[in-house]
Short mmCIF file of C-alpha atoms and ligand atoms in Angstrom, two decimals:
data_model
loop_
_atom_site.label_atom_id
_atom_site.label_comp_id
_atom_site.label_asym_id
_atom_site.label_seq_id
_atom_site.Cartn_x
_atom_site.Cartn_y
_atom_site.Cartn_z
CA MET N 6 0.00 0.00 0.00
CA LYS N 7 2.79 2.40 0.99
CA ARG N 8 4.65 1.55 -2.21
CA PHE N 9 1.44 2.14 -4.22
CA LEU N 10 0.92 5.57 -2.65
CA LEU N 11 4.49 6.48 -3.35
CA THR N 12 4.09 5.51 -7.00
CA VAL N 13 0.96 7.64 -7.29
CA LEU N 14 2.68 10.56 -5.61
CA CYS N 15 5.64 10.18 -7.93
CA SER N 16 3.55 10.13 -11.06
CA LEU N 17 1.63 13.17 -9.85
CA TRP N 18 4.79 15.11 -9.18
CA PHE N 19 6.87 13.74 -12.08
CA CYS N 20 9.40 12.50 -9.67
CA THR N 21 13.03 11.52 -10.19
CA THR N 22 13.61 14.12 -12.91
CA TRP N 23 14.28 16.63 -10.16
CA ALA N 24 17.72 17.49 -9.03
CA GLN N 25 18.86 15.25 -6.21
CA PRO N 26 19.32 17.04 -2.92
CA ASN N 27 22.92 17.08 -1.75
CA ILE N 28 22.79 15.06 1.44
CA ILE N 29 26.03 13.64 2.87
CA PRO N 30 26.18 10.81 3.82
CA LYS N 31 23.92 9.60 1.07
CA PRO N 32 20.58 8.32 2.41
CA THR N 33 19.54 4.70 1.99
CA GLN N 34 16.41 5.55 -0.03
CA MET N 35 15.27 8.89 -1.32
CA LEU N 36 12.51 9.87 -3.70
CA VAL N 37 12.23 13.44 -4.87
CA ALA N 38 9.08 15.03 -6.23
CA LYS N 39 8.34 18.29 -7.98
CA GLY N 40 7.79 21.20 -5.69
CA GLU N 41 8.88 22.46 -2.34
CA TRP N 42 7.49 23.40 1.02
CA THR N 43 8.32 26.87 2.28
CA LEU N 44 9.22 27.44 5.88
CA GLY N 45 7.77 30.67 7.23
CA ALA N 46 8.53 33.02 10.09
CA LYS N 47 5.57 31.53 11.96
CA SER N 48 6.36 27.87 11.36
CA LYS N 49 6.46 25.70 14.45
CA ILE N 50 8.63 22.73 15.26
CA GLY N 51 6.80 19.98 17.11
CA ALA N 52 8.32 17.17 19.15
CA PRO N 53 7.18 14.59 21.71
CA ALA N 54 7.20 15.79 25.31
CA ASP N 55 10.54 14.25 26.18
CA ALA N 56 13.72 16.09 27.12
CA LYS N 57 15.91 14.48 24.45
CA TRP N 58 13.42 14.96 21.62
CA THR N 59 12.72 18.53 22.70
CA LYS N 60 16.45 19.22 22.66
CA VAL N 61 16.63 18.05 19.02
CA ALA N 62 13.72 20.34 18.12
CA GLU N 63 15.42 23.23 19.90
CA MET N 64 18.69 22.62 18.10
CA LEU N 65 16.86 22.67 14.77
CA ALA N 66 15.02 25.86 15.68
CA GLY N 67 18.26 27.42 16.94
CA GLN N 68 20.10 26.75 13.69
CA ILE N 69 17.27 27.97 11.46
CA ASN N 70 16.68 31.07 13.60
CA LYS N 71 20.35 32.01 13.57
CA ALA N 72 20.49 31.97 9.78
CA SER N 73 17.01 33.27 8.97
CA GLY N 74 16.45 35.80 11.73
CA TYR N 75 13.12 34.07 12.47
CA SER N 76 12.06 33.21 15.99
CA LEU N 77 10.65 29.75 15.33
CA LYS N 78 9.12 28.16 18.41
CA THR N 79 9.10 24.56 19.46
CA VAL N 80 5.81 23.00 20.57
CA LYS N 81 4.74 19.70 22.11
CA GLY N 82 3.21 17.35 19.54
CA LYS N 83 2.51 18.42 15.97
CA GLY N 84 4.13 21.38 14.22
CA ASP N 85 4.83 22.45 10.65
CA ILE N 86 8.00 20.45 11.10
CA SER N 87 7.18 17.50 13.35
CA LEU N 88 9.49 15.06 15.06
CA VAL N 89 7.44 11.95 15.64
CA LEU N 90 8.08 8.82 17.68
CA SER N 91 7.79 5.79 15.41
CA SER N 92 7.41 2.12 16.30
CA ASP N 93 8.89 0.97 12.97
CA ALA N 94 11.55 -1.50 14.12
CA SER N 95 13.21 -1.43 10.70
CA LEU N 96 14.53 2.04 11.57
CA GLY N 97 16.64 0.60 14.37
CA GLU N 98 18.23 2.84 16.97
CA GLU N 99 19.61 5.40 14.51
CA GLY N 100 17.39 5.37 11.42
CA TYR N 101 14.68 7.86 10.47
CA ARG N 102 12.08 8.63 7.85
CA LEU N 103 11.71 12.13 6.49
CA LEU N 104 8.69 13.21 4.49
CA SER N 105 8.20 16.70 3.13
CA THR N 106 4.88 17.58 1.52
CA PRO N 107 2.80 20.70 0.94
CA LYS N 108 1.78 20.39 4.59
CA GLY N 109 5.29 20.53 6.02
CA VAL N 110 7.96 18.11 7.17
CA THR N 111 7.68 15.00 9.30
CA ILE N 112 10.67 13.18 10.76
CA GLN N 113 9.88 9.78 12.26
CA ALA N 114 12.30 7.80 14.37
CA GLN N 115 12.29 5.24 17.14
CA THR N 116 14.73 7.33 19.19
CA ALA N 117 15.75 10.95 19.65
CA LYS N 118 19.08 9.95 18.08
CA GLY N 119 17.30 8.87 14.90
CA ALA N 120 15.36 12.15 14.92
CA PHE N 121 18.67 14.01 15.32
CA TYR N 122 19.97 12.36 12.13
CA GLY N 123 16.69 13.22 10.41
CA MET N 124 17.28 16.80 11.51
CA GLN N 125 20.77 16.75 9.98
CA SER N 126 19.26 15.63 6.68
CA LEU N 127 16.57 18.32 6.89
CA LEU N 128 19.25 20.98 7.36
CA GLN N 129 20.95 19.67 4.23
CA LEU N 130 17.65 19.82 2.32
CA LEU N 131 17.30 23.50 3.19
CA PRO N 132 19.37 26.11 1.31
CA VAL N 133 23.06 25.94 2.31
CA GLU N 134 22.73 29.36 3.96
CA VAL N 135 20.96 27.65 6.87
CA PHE N 136 24.46 26.87 8.15
CA SER N 137 25.31 30.57 8.39
CA PRO N 138 26.22 31.79 11.87
CA LYS N 139 24.51 35.12 11.13
CA VAL N 140 21.31 36.21 9.42
CA VAL N 141 21.29 35.86 5.63
CA SER N 142 18.58 37.88 3.92
CA ASN N 143 16.83 37.18 0.63
CA VAL N 144 16.79 33.44 1.10
CA LYS N 145 13.60 31.47 0.48
CA TRP N 146 13.71 28.74 3.12
CA VAL N 147 12.39 25.86 1.08
CA VAL N 148 12.50 22.10 1.49
CA PRO N 149 12.04 19.98 -1.66
CA TYR N 150 9.29 17.36 -1.54
CA VAL N 151 11.09 14.16 -0.63
CA THR N 152 10.47 10.80 0.95
CA ILE N 153 13.53 9.44 2.72
CA LYS N 154 14.14 6.26 4.64
CA ASP N 155 17.63 6.19 6.03
CA VAL N 156 19.40 3.61 8.21
CA PRO N 157 23.18 3.37 8.76
CA ARG N 158 25.29 0.49 7.49
CA TYR N 159 27.52 0.32 10.58
CA SER N 160 26.85 1.01 14.25
CA TYR N 161 30.34 2.49 14.82
CA ARG N 162 31.23 5.56 12.76
CA GLY N 163 33.99 7.69 14.14
CA LEU N 164 36.87 10.09 14.02
CA MET N 165 39.87 10.02 16.32
CA LEU N 166 41.96 12.98 17.42
CA ASP N 167 45.47 12.80 18.90
CA VAL N 168 45.92 15.62 21.40
CA GLY N 169 49.11 14.11 22.83
CA ARG N 170 51.46 15.37 20.13
CA HIS N 171 49.69 18.70 19.80
CA PHE N 172 47.14 19.84 22.31
CA MET N 173 43.82 21.03 20.86
CA PRO N 174 41.69 23.43 22.93
CA ALA N 175 38.34 22.23 24.29
CA GLU N 176 36.52 24.77 22.07
CA PHE N 177 38.02 23.10 19.01
CA VAL N 178 37.15 19.66 20.35
CA LYS N 179 33.51 20.83 20.44
CA LYS N 180 33.73 22.01 16.84
CA TYR N 181 35.19 18.62 15.90
CA ILE N 182 32.26 16.92 17.66
CA ASP N 183 29.84 19.16 15.73
CA LEU N 184 31.44 18.04 12.48
CA ILE N 185 31.32 14.40 13.54
CA ALA N 186 27.59 14.79 14.24
CA LEU N 187 26.96 16.75 11.02
CA HIS N 188 28.15 13.74 9.05
CA LYS N 189 26.10 11.30 11.15
CA GLN N 190 29.12 9.80 12.84
CA ASN N 191 28.60 8.75 16.43
CA GLN N 192 32.05 8.19 17.99
CA PHE N 193 34.82 10.57 18.99
CA HIS N 194 37.98 8.71 19.97
CA TRP N 195 40.04 11.09 22.11
CA HIS N 196 43.71 10.03 22.22
CA LEU N 197 44.62 11.68 25.51
CA THR N 198 48.06 10.41 26.46
CA ASP N 199 51.30 9.82 24.61
CA ASP N 200 55.08 10.07 24.92
CA GLN N 201 54.99 13.77 24.09
CA GLY N 202 52.27 14.79 26.53
CA TRP N 203 49.71 13.62 29.10
CA ARG N 204 46.58 15.70 28.55
CA ILE N 205 43.96 14.63 31.12
CA GLU N 206 43.88 15.76 34.73
CA ILE N 207 44.03 12.78 37.12
CA LYS N 208 43.33 13.96 40.66
CA LYS N 209 45.23 11.16 42.37
CA TYR N 210 48.37 11.75 40.30
CA PRO N 211 48.68 15.52 39.82
CA GLU N 212 52.18 15.30 38.39
CA LEU N 213 50.81 13.59 35.29
CA THR N 214 49.76 17.08 34.25
CA THR N 215 52.04 19.42 36.23
CA ILE N 216 55.02 17.54 34.77
CA GLY N 217 53.73 15.12 32.12
CA SER N 218 51.77 17.67 30.05
CA LYS N 219 54.86 19.78 29.28
CA ARG N 220 57.83 19.24 27.02
CA LYS N 221 60.84 21.45 26.71
CA GLU N 222 60.70 21.75 22.92
CA THR N 223 59.26 20.19 19.78
CA MET N 224 60.64 18.81 16.54
CA LYS N 225 60.63 21.24 13.68
CA GLY N 226 60.39 20.19 10.04
CA HIS N 227 60.61 16.55 9.04
CA TYR N 228 61.89 13.93 11.49
CA SER N 229 64.94 13.40 9.31
CA ASP N 230 65.90 17.10 9.73
CA GLN N 231 66.43 16.47 13.48
CA LYS N 232 65.72 20.14 14.24
CA TYR N 233 63.98 21.47 17.35
CA ASP N 234 62.15 24.72 17.97
CA GLY N 235 63.58 25.42 21.44
CA THR N 236 60.14 26.46 22.71
CA PRO N 237 58.47 24.88 25.76
CA TYR N 238 55.07 23.38 24.92
CA GLY N 239 52.17 22.12 27.03
CA GLY N 240 48.47 21.85 27.67
CA PHE N 241 45.90 19.61 29.32
CA TYR N 242 42.18 19.35 30.06
CA THR N 243 40.87 19.66 33.59
CA GLN N 244 38.21 17.14 34.55
CA ALA N 245 35.70 20.02 34.62
CA GLU N 246 36.55 20.87 30.99
CA ILE N 247 36.21 17.24 30.02
CA LYS N 248 32.77 17.02 31.68
CA ASP N 249 31.69 20.08 29.71
CA VAL N 250 32.87 18.49 26.43
CA LEU N 251 31.10 15.23 27.34
CA LYS N 252 27.78 17.03 27.90
CA TYR N 253 28.23 18.79 24.56
CA ALA N 254 28.88 15.46 22.86
CA GLU N 255 25.93 13.76 24.56
CA ASP N 256 23.55 16.43 23.24
CA ARG N 257 24.83 15.61 19.75
CA PHE N 258 24.59 11.83 20.22
CA VAL N 259 28.35 11.42 20.00
CA ASN N 260 29.96 8.90 22.30
CA VAL N 261 33.42 9.91 23.50
CA ILE N 262 35.98 7.12 23.88
CA PRO N 263 39.00 8.10 25.97
CA GLU N 264 42.34 6.49 25.14
CA ILE N 265 44.93 5.98 27.85
CA GLU N 266 48.02 4.45 26.23
CA LEU N 267 49.63 1.41 27.85
CA PRO N 268 52.05 -0.31 28.18
CA GLY N 269 53.92 1.70 25.51
CA HIS N 270 53.74 5.39 24.55
CA ALA N 271 54.19 6.03 28.28
CA LEU N 272 57.13 8.45 28.40
CA ALA N 273 55.14 11.47 29.65
CA ALA N 274 53.71 9.37 32.51
CA LEU N 275 57.17 7.98 33.34
CA THR N 276 58.60 11.50 33.45
CA ALA N 277 56.03 12.31 36.13
CA TYR N 278 56.37 8.97 37.96
CA PRO N 279 59.75 7.34 37.12
CA LYS N 280 59.13 4.41 39.48
CA LEU N 281 56.59 3.05 36.96
CA GLY N 282 59.36 2.45 34.41
CA ASN N 283 62.31 0.14 34.00
CA ASN N 284 64.69 2.33 35.94
CA PRO N 285 63.32 4.41 38.84
CA ASP N 286 66.59 6.40 38.95
CA LYS N 287 66.44 7.45 35.34
CA ILE N 288 65.69 11.09 34.64
CA TYR N 289 63.01 10.76 32.00
CA GLU N 290 61.99 13.71 29.79
CA VAL N 291 58.61 14.14 28.13
CA GLY N 292 59.21 13.30 24.45
CA THR N 293 60.43 16.09 22.19
CA LYS N 294 60.80 13.99 19.06
CA TRP N 295 58.25 11.88 17.19
CA GLY N 296 58.37 8.13 16.82
CA VAL N 297 58.39 5.24 19.27
CA TYR N 298 60.33 5.25 22.56
CA ASP N 299 61.82 2.25 24.34
CA ASP N 300 60.65 3.64 27.69
CA VAL N 301 57.48 1.72 28.57
CA PHE N 302 55.58 0.80 31.72
CA MET N 303 57.22 -1.98 33.75
CA PRO N 304 54.41 -4.34 34.79
CA ARG N 305 55.09 -4.24 38.53
CA GLU N 306 52.21 -4.41 40.99
CA GLU N 307 52.56 -0.71 41.74
CA THR N 308 52.26 0.05 38.02
CA PHE N 309 49.00 -1.92 37.89
CA LYS N 310 47.81 -0.01 40.94
CA PHE N 311 48.62 3.26 39.17
CA LEU N 312 46.92 2.20 35.92
CA GLU N 313 43.82 1.00 37.77
CA ASP N 314 43.62 4.27 39.72
CA VAL N 315 43.92 6.27 36.50
CA LEU N 316 41.34 4.12 34.73
CA THR N 317 38.99 4.43 37.71
CA GLU N 318 38.99 8.21 37.37
CA VAL N 319 38.63 7.92 33.59
CA ILE N 320 35.70 5.52 33.93
CA ASP N 321 34.04 7.77 36.49
CA LEU N 322 34.34 10.66 34.06
CA PHE N 323 33.45 9.07 30.70
CA PRO N 324 30.14 7.22 30.30
CA SER N 325 31.43 5.36 27.21
CA LYS N 326 31.00 1.58 27.16
CA TYR N 327 34.40 1.44 25.45
CA ILE N 328 37.65 2.52 27.06
CA HIS N 329 40.64 2.50 24.68
CA ILE N 330 43.81 1.26 26.32
CA GLY N 331 46.22 1.64 23.39
CA GLY N 332 48.43 -1.44 23.23
CA ASP N 333 50.28 -0.38 20.06
CA GLU N 334 53.98 0.05 19.41
CA CYS N 335 55.32 -1.23 22.72
CA PRO N 336 59.01 -2.08 22.17
CA LYS N 337 60.10 -5.08 24.20
CA THR N 338 63.72 -3.91 24.63
CA GLN N 339 63.50 -2.99 28.30
CA TRP N 340 61.43 -6.05 29.22
CA LYS N 341 64.11 -8.21 27.55
CA GLU N 342 66.80 -6.59 29.70
CA SER N 343 64.85 -6.49 32.94
CA ARG N 344 65.38 -9.12 35.64
CA PHE N 345 61.92 -8.31 36.99
CA ALA N 346 60.19 -8.73 33.61
CA GLN N 347 62.01 -11.98 32.81
CA ASP N 348 61.13 -13.43 36.23
CA LEU N 349 57.49 -12.44 35.71
CA ILE N 350 57.48 -14.20 32.32
CA LYS N 351 58.72 -17.38 34.05
CA LYS N 352 56.44 -17.06 37.06
CA GLU N 353 53.34 -16.57 34.90
CA ASN N 354 54.45 -19.28 32.49
CA LEU N 355 54.41 -16.85 29.56
CA LYS N 356 56.08 -17.63 26.25
CA ASP N 357 58.03 -14.40 25.82
CA GLU N 358 57.74 -10.60 25.97
CA HIS N 359 54.70 -10.69 23.66
CA GLY N 360 53.13 -13.00 26.22
CA LEU N 361 53.95 -10.38 28.84
CA GLN N 362 52.23 -7.66 26.81
CA SER N 363 49.22 -9.97 26.55
CA TYR N 364 49.39 -10.54 30.34
CA VAL N 365 49.26 -6.75 30.90
CA ILE N 366 46.32 -6.26 28.53
CA LYS N 367 44.42 -9.21 30.04
CA ARG N 368 44.77 -7.80 33.57
CA ILE N 369 43.62 -4.38 32.40
CA ASP N 370 40.76 -6.01 30.45
CA LYS N 371 39.67 -7.83 33.61
CA PHE N 372 39.75 -4.61 35.59
CA VAL N 373 37.86 -2.54 33.01
CA THR N 374 35.33 -5.36 32.53
CA SER N 375 34.81 -5.55 36.31
CA LYS N 376 33.72 -1.91 36.08
CA GLY N 377 31.10 -2.82 33.48
CA ARG N 378 33.04 -1.44 30.51
CA ARG N 379 34.88 -2.93 27.52
CA ILE N 380 38.42 -2.34 26.29
CA ILE N 381 39.46 -1.42 22.77
CA GLY N 382 43.09 -1.97 21.79
CA TRP N 383 45.14 -1.39 18.66
CA ASP N 384 45.80 -4.57 16.67
CA GLU N 385 49.11 -5.35 18.42
CA ILE N 386 46.98 -6.73 21.25
CA LEU N 387 46.54 -9.83 19.07
CA GLU N 388 50.20 -10.68 19.58
CA GLY N 389 50.68 -13.08 22.47
CA GLY N 390 46.95 -13.91 22.48
CA LEU N 391 43.80 -11.80 22.49
CA SER N 392 42.23 -10.81 25.77
CA PRO N 393 38.70 -12.27 26.23
CA ASN N 394 36.62 -9.06 26.06
CA ALA N 395 38.77 -6.95 23.78
CA THR N 396 37.55 -5.12 20.70
CA VAL N 397 40.34 -4.68 18.17
CA MET N 398 41.11 -1.50 16.25
CA SER N 399 42.83 -2.67 13.08
CA TRP N 400 45.34 -0.02 11.94
CA ARG N 401 48.35 -1.79 10.36
CA GLY N 402 46.15 -2.77 7.43
CA THR N 403 43.18 -5.09 7.71
CA GLU N 404 44.90 -8.35 8.72
CA GLY N 405 44.53 -7.74 12.46
CA GLY N 406 40.85 -7.00 12.03
CA ILE N 407 40.31 -10.11 9.93
CA ALA N 408 42.13 -12.33 12.46
CA ALA N 409 40.17 -10.84 15.38
CA ALA N 410 36.80 -11.23 13.63
CA LYS N 411 37.68 -14.88 12.89
CA GLU N 412 38.29 -15.28 16.64
CA GLU N 413 34.81 -13.81 17.17
CA HIS N 414 36.04 -10.52 18.55
CA ASP N 415 34.51 -7.21 17.58
CA VAL N 416 36.55 -5.02 15.28
CA ILE N 417 36.75 -1.37 14.28
CA MET N 418 38.49 -0.85 10.98
CA THR N 419 41.04 1.97 10.75
CA PRO N 420 43.59 0.69 8.19
CA ASN N 421 46.31 3.27 7.71
CA ASN N 422 46.41 3.09 3.93
CA PHE N 423 42.80 4.32 3.69
CA VAL N 424 41.85 6.27 6.80
CA TYR N 425 45.04 7.79 8.25
CA LEU N 426 44.37 11.46 7.78
CA ASP N 427 47.92 12.50 8.66
CA HIS N 428 49.02 11.25 5.23
CA TYR N 429 49.47 13.67 2.33
CA GLN N 430 46.24 14.13 0.39
CA ALA N 431 47.84 15.72 -2.70
CA ASP N 432 51.31 16.16 -4.19
CA ALA N 433 53.58 16.85 -1.19
CA LYS N 434 55.21 19.73 -3.07
CA THR N 435 51.93 21.63 -2.90
CA GLN N 436 51.16 20.78 0.70
CA PRO N 437 52.07 21.86 4.19
CA ILE N 438 54.39 19.39 5.88
CA ALA N 439 52.91 16.00 6.83
CA ILE N 440 54.26 12.77 8.22
CA GLY N 441 54.37 11.07 4.82
CA GLY N 442 52.31 8.48 2.98
CA PHE N 443 49.67 9.36 0.42
CA THR N 444 45.94 8.87 0.79
CA ASP N 445 43.77 11.08 -1.36
CA LEU N 446 40.04 11.63 -1.14
CA ALA N 447 39.25 8.97 -3.76
CA GLU N 448 41.31 6.37 -1.91
CA SER N 449 39.69 7.18 1.43
CA TYR N 450 36.28 6.96 -0.23
CA SER N 451 37.05 3.65 -1.94
CA TYR N 452 37.45 1.75 1.32
CA ASP N 453 34.99 -1.02 2.19
CA PRO N 454 35.36 -1.92 5.89
CA THR N 455 33.93 -5.44 5.60
CA PRO N 456 36.72 -7.70 4.29
CA LYS N 457 35.78 -10.17 1.58
CA GLU N 458 37.67 -12.90 3.49
CA LEU N 459 35.03 -13.03 6.22
CA THR N 460 31.88 -15.15 6.28
CA ALA N 461 28.54 -13.41 6.86
CA GLU N 462 28.68 -14.49 10.50
CA GLN N 463 32.23 -13.22 11.02
CA SER N 464 31.37 -9.96 9.24
CA LYS N 465 28.93 -9.13 12.02
CA HIS N 466 31.99 -8.45 14.18
CA ILE N 467 32.99 -5.52 11.97
CA LEU N 468 31.36 -2.76 13.99
CA GLY N 469 32.44 0.02 11.69
CA VAL N 470 35.08 2.44 10.55
CA GLN N 471 37.00 5.41 11.89
CA GLY N 472 39.39 8.04 10.52
CA ASN N 473 42.56 8.56 12.59
CA VAL N 474 44.30 11.90 13.00
CA TRP N 475 47.80 11.88 14.49
CA THR N 476 48.96 15.41 15.08
CA GLU N 477 52.79 15.31 15.08
CA TYR N 478 52.83 17.76 12.18
CA MET N 479 49.52 19.48 12.94
CA THR N 480 50.44 22.35 15.20
CA THR N 481 47.04 24.06 15.13
CA SER N 482 43.36 23.22 14.89
CA ASP N 483 43.26 24.91 11.44
CA TYR N 484 45.81 22.41 10.33
CA VAL N 485 43.76 19.52 11.75
CA GLU N 486 40.71 20.70 9.80
CA TYR N 487 42.80 20.95 6.66
CA MET N 488 43.94 17.35 6.99
CA VAL N 489 40.65 15.84 8.16
CA PHE N 490 38.26 17.42 5.70
CA PRO N 491 37.04 16.43 3.24
CA ARG N 492 38.58 12.95 3.68
CA GLY N 493 36.80 12.49 7.02
CA ILE N 494 33.51 13.11 5.21
CA ALA N 495 34.28 10.33 2.72
CA ILE N 496 34.88 8.03 5.71
CA ALA N 497 31.58 9.17 7.25
CA GLU N 498 29.74 8.19 4.07
CA THR N 499 31.49 4.80 4.09
CA GLY N 500 30.27 4.28 7.65
CA TRP N 501 26.67 5.22 6.93
CA THR N 502 25.83 4.43 3.32
CA ALA N 503 25.34 0.91 1.92
CA ALA N 504 28.30 -0.20 -0.22
CA ASP N 505 26.17 -0.57 -3.37
CA LYS N 506 24.88 3.00 -3.00
CA LYS N 507 28.33 4.54 -2.87
CA ASP N 508 29.66 6.28 -5.96
CA PHE N 509 32.68 8.57 -5.91
CA ALA N 510 31.56 10.76 -8.84
CA ASP N 511 28.20 11.32 -7.19
CA PHE N 512 29.84 11.95 -3.79
CA SER N 513 32.20 14.49 -5.36
CA LYS N 514 29.26 16.39 -6.86
CA ARG N 515 27.42 16.49 -3.53
CA LEU N 516 30.62 17.50 -1.80
CA GLU N 517 30.95 20.62 -3.96
CA ILE N 518 27.65 21.89 -2.52
CA HIS N 519 28.52 20.60 0.93
CA LYS N 520 31.69 22.70 0.92
CA LYS N 521 29.50 25.81 0.92
CA ARG N 522 28.02 24.56 4.20
CA LEU N 523 31.52 23.99 5.55
CA ASP N 524 32.41 27.54 4.50
CA TYR N 525 29.53 28.86 6.60
CA LEU N 526 30.72 26.70 9.48
CA GLY N 527 34.23 28.13 9.13
CA VAL N 528 35.90 24.81 8.38
CA ASN N 529 39.41 25.04 6.95
CA TYR N 530 39.08 21.98 4.69
CA PHE N 531 41.63 21.26 1.95
CA GLY N 532 40.65 23.55 -0.92
CA ALA N 533 38.60 25.97 1.20
CA PRO N 534 38.72 29.66 0.27
CA ILE N 535 40.01 30.42 3.77
CA ASN N 536 43.01 28.11 3.20
CA ASP N 537 44.95 30.75 1.33
CA LYS N 538 46.19 32.56 4.38
CA PHE N 539 46.86 29.29 6.17
CA GLN N 540 48.85 27.81 3.29
CA TYR N 541 50.78 31.01 2.89
CA ASN N 542 51.76 30.87 6.55
CA TRP N 543 52.85 27.33 6.10
CA SER N 544 55.06 27.95 3.13
CA ALA N 545 56.63 30.83 5.02
CA LYS N 546 57.47 28.46 7.87
CA LYS N 547 58.94 25.69 5.71
C1 ACM O 623 49.02 3.76 15.62
O1 ACM O 623 48.93 4.39 14.56
N1 ACM O 623 50.19 3.68 16.23
C2 ACM O 623 47.89 3.11 16.24
#
């Protein structure tokens, strides 16, 4: 019956000959008909009487009012734009239907989160000026007649940000979360600790930030230049700032996953608390160069006590089911040379130092699980045996992810050759300095996170896809935006849109319109008009 009605509507309105709206990520199903509904100064936005739904309606009204100068009100129940609770199970937790007709717009969803994604699509159906932070006159605020049903392909769609190498202010983190939500991604992976800086206040261990968040200088130019800027550098988030960011993210249906690196990438922590390392008498220094350091946590009981204390504060702060515990790039040099580590290997009947890494991860897994949460680790946690409750983030290609899925572990795909946004995205000669590698927009877009090697059953363990942003060479948030966008948007479409609906030529066309929205939002994407100044500054620095 529904299909019949749709056919009749289509034939009445000569559908499909009309220009496709430019929605990113591309919706699952969309029919376009001739004509458009016009939003007026007196239009009302209706929503169920529920705090979360009302918040979505208010966000929509806020955005439209800012750009139009209207004072649209939200009402309980039906409006000219109505958010409506649906019992259609096929929409799942995140899907929505959007219908615009001569009578107005209806967004149906099972959850406020689904309605939020419907709202994002509605904003992209409106003229691009709706993204303006100030009033734009002479715009007719129209919504084309469409029927959309939209459900994401993957449940995990994310972007990571490394604030260890370069600290990014909380205000920028909020902007990043806005952009994650704009593209219907739902995870922000916050890489909070590394050799070059510890960035989260831990009340029980204040020196993690008074000492561990500062380095005496930073590498300048490429690693191979071995030059330093001679300028002290630092920054961290207080727990109050983090709580504020978490509330902001919650309102935008973005889950924030904290990452606390262990047992490697620990130099900043060891500088603050040398007794946690191989040599308590060593004078450690927060890292000033990039790369991997041999200084790692020594798995003594007091180190476990420290890590559990830190994780307890982190878990109390972050509501995320997932806590990322790193696990990557942990050199075994010091464990090989340590009497303590070798004795522990024997005592625990472990095969070797990889077994010891596995022993560390398993103990941390047990602890995090006892708190009702789940660990995520980079794919090195496969070495020496996977911990029972671990989800694997596959970054050194897809092999780790494939192996973990075959062992019936959940996987998030972040293979460096497709989704590492610190790689060059165009000819290096034309670009500000980057770590190396080459991954352009087309390559990022071409990625399919579900490996062909997996059976249908194993494929269910592929939770989704994430873009990773390591900031060694990204000194400012402008620079981060330049590297992340538009490639991060391609990754967002891969996370949301069914593989057979993806088409790079079509994406590129939609992206050209979408860039106008990003311009209004002040995003310094690669190719943006506001890049000029930024690129000029960069060439001056090189
Ligand atoms: C990583 O890129 N070291 C996870």
